[in-house]
Tab-separated table of C-alpha atoms in Angstrom:
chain	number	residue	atom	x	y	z
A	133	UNK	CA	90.055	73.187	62.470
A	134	UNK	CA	93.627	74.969	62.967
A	135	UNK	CA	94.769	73.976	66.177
A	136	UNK	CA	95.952	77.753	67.199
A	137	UNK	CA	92.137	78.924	66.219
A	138	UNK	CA	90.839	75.776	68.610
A	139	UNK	CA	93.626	77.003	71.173
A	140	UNK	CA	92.308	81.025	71.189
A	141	UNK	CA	88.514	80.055	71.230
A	142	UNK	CA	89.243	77.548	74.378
A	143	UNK	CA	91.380	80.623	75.785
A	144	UNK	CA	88.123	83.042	74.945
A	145	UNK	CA	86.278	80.463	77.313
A	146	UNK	CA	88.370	80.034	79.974
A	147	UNK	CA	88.918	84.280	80.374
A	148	UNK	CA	85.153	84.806	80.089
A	149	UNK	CA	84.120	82.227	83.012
A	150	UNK	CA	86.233	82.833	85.133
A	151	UNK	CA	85.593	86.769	84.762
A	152	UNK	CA	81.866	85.826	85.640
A	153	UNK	CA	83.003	84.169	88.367
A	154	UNK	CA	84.981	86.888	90.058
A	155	UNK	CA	84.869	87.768	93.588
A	156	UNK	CA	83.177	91.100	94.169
A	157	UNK	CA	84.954	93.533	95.871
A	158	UNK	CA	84.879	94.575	99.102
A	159	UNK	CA	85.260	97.297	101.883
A	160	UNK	CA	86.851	97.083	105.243
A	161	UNK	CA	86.213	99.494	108.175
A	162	UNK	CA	86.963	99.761	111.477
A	163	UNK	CA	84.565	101.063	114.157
A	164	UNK	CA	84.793	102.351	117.908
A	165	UNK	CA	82.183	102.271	121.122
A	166	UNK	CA	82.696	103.922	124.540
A	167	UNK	CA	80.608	104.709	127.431
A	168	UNK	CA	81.016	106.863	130.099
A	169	UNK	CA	79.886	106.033	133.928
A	170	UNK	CA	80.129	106.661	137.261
A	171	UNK	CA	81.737	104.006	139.827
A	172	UNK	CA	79.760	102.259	141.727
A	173	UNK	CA	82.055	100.053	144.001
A	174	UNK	CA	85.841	99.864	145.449
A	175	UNK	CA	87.893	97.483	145.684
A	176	UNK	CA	90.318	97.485	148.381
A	177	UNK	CA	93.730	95.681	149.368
A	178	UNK	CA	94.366	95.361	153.272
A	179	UNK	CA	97.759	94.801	154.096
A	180	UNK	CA	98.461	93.479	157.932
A	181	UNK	CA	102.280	93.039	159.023
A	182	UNK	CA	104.108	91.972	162.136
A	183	UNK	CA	107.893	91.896	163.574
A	184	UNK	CA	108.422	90.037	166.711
A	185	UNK	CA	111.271	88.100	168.423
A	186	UNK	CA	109.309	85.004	167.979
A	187	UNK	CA	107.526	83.549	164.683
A	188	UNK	CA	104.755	81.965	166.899
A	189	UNK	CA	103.808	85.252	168.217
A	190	UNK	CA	103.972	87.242	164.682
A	191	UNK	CA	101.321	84.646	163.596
A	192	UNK	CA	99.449	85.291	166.245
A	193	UNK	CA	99.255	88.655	165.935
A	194	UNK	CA	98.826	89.034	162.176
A	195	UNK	CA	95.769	86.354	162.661
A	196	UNK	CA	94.097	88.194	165.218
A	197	UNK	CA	94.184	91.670	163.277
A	198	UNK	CA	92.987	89.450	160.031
A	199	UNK	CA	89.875	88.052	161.846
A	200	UNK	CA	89.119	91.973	163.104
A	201	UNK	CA	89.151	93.213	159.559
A	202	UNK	CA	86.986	90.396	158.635
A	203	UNK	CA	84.822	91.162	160.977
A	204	UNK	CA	84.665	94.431	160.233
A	205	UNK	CA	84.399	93.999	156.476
A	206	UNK	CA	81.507	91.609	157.155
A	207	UNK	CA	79.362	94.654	157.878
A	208	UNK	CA	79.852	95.939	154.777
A	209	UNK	CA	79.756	92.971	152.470
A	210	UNK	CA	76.864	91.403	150.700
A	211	UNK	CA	78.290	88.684	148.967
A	212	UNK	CA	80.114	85.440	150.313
A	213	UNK	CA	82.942	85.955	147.742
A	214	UNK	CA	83.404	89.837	148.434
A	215	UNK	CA	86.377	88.920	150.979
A	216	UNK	CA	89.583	86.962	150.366
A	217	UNK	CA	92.307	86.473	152.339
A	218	UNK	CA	95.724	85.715	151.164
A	219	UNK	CA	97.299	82.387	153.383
A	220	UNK	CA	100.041	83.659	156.172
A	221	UNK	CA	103.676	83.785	155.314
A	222	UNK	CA	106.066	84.334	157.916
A	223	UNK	CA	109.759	84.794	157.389
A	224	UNK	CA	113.269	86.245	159.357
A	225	UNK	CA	113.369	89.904	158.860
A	226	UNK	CA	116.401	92.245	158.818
A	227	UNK	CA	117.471	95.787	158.975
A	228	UNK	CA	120.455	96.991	157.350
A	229	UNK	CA	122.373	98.949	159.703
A	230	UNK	CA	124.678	100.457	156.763
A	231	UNK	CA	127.375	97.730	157.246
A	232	UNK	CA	125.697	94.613	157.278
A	233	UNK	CA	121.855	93.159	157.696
A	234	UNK	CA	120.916	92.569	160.871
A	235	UNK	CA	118.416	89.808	162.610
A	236	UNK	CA	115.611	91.880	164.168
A	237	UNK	CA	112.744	89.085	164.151
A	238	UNK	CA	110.177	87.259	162.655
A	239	UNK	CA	108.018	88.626	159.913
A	240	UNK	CA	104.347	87.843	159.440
A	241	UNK	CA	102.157	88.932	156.900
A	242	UNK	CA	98.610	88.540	155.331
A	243	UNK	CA	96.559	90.916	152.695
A	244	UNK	CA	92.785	90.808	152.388
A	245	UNK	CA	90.672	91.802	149.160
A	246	UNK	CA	87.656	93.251	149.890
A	247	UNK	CA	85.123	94.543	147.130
A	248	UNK	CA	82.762	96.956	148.658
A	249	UNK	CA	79.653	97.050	146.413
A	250	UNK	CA	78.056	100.802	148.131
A	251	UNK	CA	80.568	102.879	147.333
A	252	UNK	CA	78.853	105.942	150.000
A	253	UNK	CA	79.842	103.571	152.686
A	254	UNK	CA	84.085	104.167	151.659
A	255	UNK	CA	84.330	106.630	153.906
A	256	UNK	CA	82.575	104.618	156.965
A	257	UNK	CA	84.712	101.405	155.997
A	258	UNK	CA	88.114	103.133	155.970
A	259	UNK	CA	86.904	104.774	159.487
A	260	UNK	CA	86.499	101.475	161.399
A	261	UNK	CA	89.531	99.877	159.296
A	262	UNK	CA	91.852	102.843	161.033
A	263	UNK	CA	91.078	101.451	163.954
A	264	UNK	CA	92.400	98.061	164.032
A	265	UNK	CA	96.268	97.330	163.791
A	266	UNK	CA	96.834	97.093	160.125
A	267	UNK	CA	99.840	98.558	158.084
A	268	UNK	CA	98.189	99.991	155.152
A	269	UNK	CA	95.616	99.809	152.535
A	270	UNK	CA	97.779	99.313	149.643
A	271	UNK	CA	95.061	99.564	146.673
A	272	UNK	CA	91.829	101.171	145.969
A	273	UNK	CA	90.652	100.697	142.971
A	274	UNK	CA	86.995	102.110	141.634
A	275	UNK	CA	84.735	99.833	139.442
A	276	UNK	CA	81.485	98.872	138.345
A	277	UNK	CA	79.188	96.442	139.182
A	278	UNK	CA	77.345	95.953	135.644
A	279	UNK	CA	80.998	96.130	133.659
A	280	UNK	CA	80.191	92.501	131.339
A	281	UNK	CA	76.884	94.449	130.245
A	282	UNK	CA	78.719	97.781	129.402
A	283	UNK	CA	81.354	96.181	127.552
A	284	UNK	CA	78.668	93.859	125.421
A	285	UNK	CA	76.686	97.445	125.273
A	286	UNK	CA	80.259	98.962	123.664
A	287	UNK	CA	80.933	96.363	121.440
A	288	UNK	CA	76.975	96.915	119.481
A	289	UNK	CA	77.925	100.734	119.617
A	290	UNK	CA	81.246	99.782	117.706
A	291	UNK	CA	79.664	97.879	115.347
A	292	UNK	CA	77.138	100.635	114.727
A	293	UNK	CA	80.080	102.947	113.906
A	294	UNK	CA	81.649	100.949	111.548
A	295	UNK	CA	78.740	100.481	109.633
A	296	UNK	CA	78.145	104.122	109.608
A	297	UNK	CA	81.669	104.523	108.316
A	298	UNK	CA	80.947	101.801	105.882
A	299	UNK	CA	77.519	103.649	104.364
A	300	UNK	CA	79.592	107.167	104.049
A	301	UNK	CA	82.695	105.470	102.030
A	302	UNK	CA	80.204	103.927	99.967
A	303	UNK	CA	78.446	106.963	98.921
A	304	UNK	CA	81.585	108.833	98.702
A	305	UNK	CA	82.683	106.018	96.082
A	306	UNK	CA	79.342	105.795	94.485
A	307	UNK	CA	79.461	102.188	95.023
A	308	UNK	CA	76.785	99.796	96.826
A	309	UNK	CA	76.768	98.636	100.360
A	310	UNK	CA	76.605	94.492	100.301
A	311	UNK	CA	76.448	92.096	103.088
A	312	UNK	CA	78.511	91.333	105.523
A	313	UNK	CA	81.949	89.443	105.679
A	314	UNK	CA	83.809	89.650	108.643
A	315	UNK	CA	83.559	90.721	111.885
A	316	UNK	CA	85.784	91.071	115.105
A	317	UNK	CA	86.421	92.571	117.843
A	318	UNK	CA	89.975	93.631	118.138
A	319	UNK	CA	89.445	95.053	121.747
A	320	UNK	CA	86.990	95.079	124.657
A	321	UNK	CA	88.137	96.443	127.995
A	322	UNK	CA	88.555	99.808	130.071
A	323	UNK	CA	90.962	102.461	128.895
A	324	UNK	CA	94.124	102.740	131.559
A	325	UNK	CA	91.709	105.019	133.092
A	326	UNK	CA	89.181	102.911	134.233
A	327	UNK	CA	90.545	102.159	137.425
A	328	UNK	CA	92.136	104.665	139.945
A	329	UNK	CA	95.011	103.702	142.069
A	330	UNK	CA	95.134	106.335	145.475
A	331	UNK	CA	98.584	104.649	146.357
A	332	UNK	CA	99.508	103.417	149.253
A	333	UNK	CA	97.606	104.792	152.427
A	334	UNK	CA	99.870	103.909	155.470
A	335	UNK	CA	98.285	103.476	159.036
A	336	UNK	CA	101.126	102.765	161.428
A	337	UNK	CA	100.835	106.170	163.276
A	338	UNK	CA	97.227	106.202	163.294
A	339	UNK	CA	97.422	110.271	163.262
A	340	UNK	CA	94.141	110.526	161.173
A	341	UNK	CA	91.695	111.067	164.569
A	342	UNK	CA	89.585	107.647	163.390
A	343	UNK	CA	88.684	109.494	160.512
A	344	UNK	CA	87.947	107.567	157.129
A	345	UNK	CA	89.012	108.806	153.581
A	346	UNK	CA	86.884	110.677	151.227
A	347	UNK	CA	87.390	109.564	147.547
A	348	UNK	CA	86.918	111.305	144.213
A	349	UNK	CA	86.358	108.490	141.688
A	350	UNK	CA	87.375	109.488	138.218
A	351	UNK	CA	84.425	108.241	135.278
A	352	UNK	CA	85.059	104.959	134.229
A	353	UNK	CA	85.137	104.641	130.615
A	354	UNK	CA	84.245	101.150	128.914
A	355	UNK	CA	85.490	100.748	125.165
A	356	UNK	CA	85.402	98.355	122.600
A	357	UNK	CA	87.039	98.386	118.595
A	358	UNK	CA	85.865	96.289	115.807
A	359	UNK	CA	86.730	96.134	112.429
A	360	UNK	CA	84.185	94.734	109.511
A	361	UNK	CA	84.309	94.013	106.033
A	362	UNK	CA	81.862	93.604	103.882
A	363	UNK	CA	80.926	94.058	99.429
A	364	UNK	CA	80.605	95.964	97.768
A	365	UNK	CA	79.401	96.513	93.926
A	366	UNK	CA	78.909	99.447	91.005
């Protein structure tokens, strides 16, 4: 047989098997889940600070008010792990007088990070905190105490959409739906939203009559993004 006929029929071969043997096509769609709740807890940052002439007696002072607020906080806390305490750190502090810094004592300071799980008891908590000697509650922050459920919750919802979206292109195209190829999850979390920051709330004047604050939590909203691929066929 002529070689160049032998050479086009083993050519014919080749092209045909490996057309048999092509990869179908496929489609690749992204989808998105959110849901939409109410806080159900705070979480709060005490700070405590003291100047005096003498380290030993900053210490001493920034301990006491710490074991007060833990006291306190105690009332209000269900869980061992609901209050930490940051270690003491004590260092000289100066005042610039608008020529130079100048030596004015000893600094001591502690925070505490309390999560209170009731947040109807806020304004109670933030009552009895006023009256003890701290500086300021430098963070409140609003959460939720079921947040790994809502974001596994999200993350079904997004896959739900992006099959959805899948279905639609595929009718659209007049092409079939196969199974699936990929998966991920390109993001799970809150949206910058999810937590509300009142700023600092200073205490050293103590002009707010015992009082606690009132808060108006913002909805937290849980989200999650995936994006799936899958086959598709005539």
């Amino acid at each position: 047989m002529n070689k160049a006929i032998l050479l086009a029929i083993v050519s014919g071969c080749l092209f045909s098997c490996n057309d048999s043997k092509r990869e179908p096509g496929s489609i690749k769609v992204s989808g998105e889940g959110k849901i939409r709740v109410k806080p159900d807890l705070v979480i709060l940052t005490i700070d405590v600070s003291f100047v005096q002439p003498r380290m030993s007696e900053a210490v001493r002072l920034s301990q006491a008010t710490v074991d007060s607020v833990v006291n306190i906080l105690a009332e209000f806390g269900s869980k061992q792990n609901d209050i930490k305490t940051s270690s003491i750190s004590a260092n000289k502090e100066y005042n610039y007088n608008g020529r130079r810094n100048v030596f004015v004592g000893y600094k001591a300071e502690q925070s505490i990070d309390f999560v209170l799980n009731d947040i109807s008891q806020f304004t109670d908590l933030t009552a009895k905190l006023l009256a003890t000697r701290i500086n300021s509650i430098s963070q409140v922050q609003f959460g939720h105490s079921k947040a790994d459920s809502l974001l596994r919750e999200t993350d079904l919802l997004a896959y739900d959409d992006a099959l959805k979206s899948a279905h639609k292109l595929c009718d659209r195209a007049d092409v079939k739906l196969g199974k699936l190829k990929y998966l991920t999850n390109t993001e799970t979390g809150f949206e910058p939203s999810v937590y509300s920051n009142m700023g600092s709330i200073n205490t050293f004047n103590k002009s707010y009559g015992g009082e606690g604050f009132k808060v108006s939590p913002e909805i937290l909203v849980f989200m999650s993004k995936v994006i799936s691929e899958y086959e598709i066929s005539n």
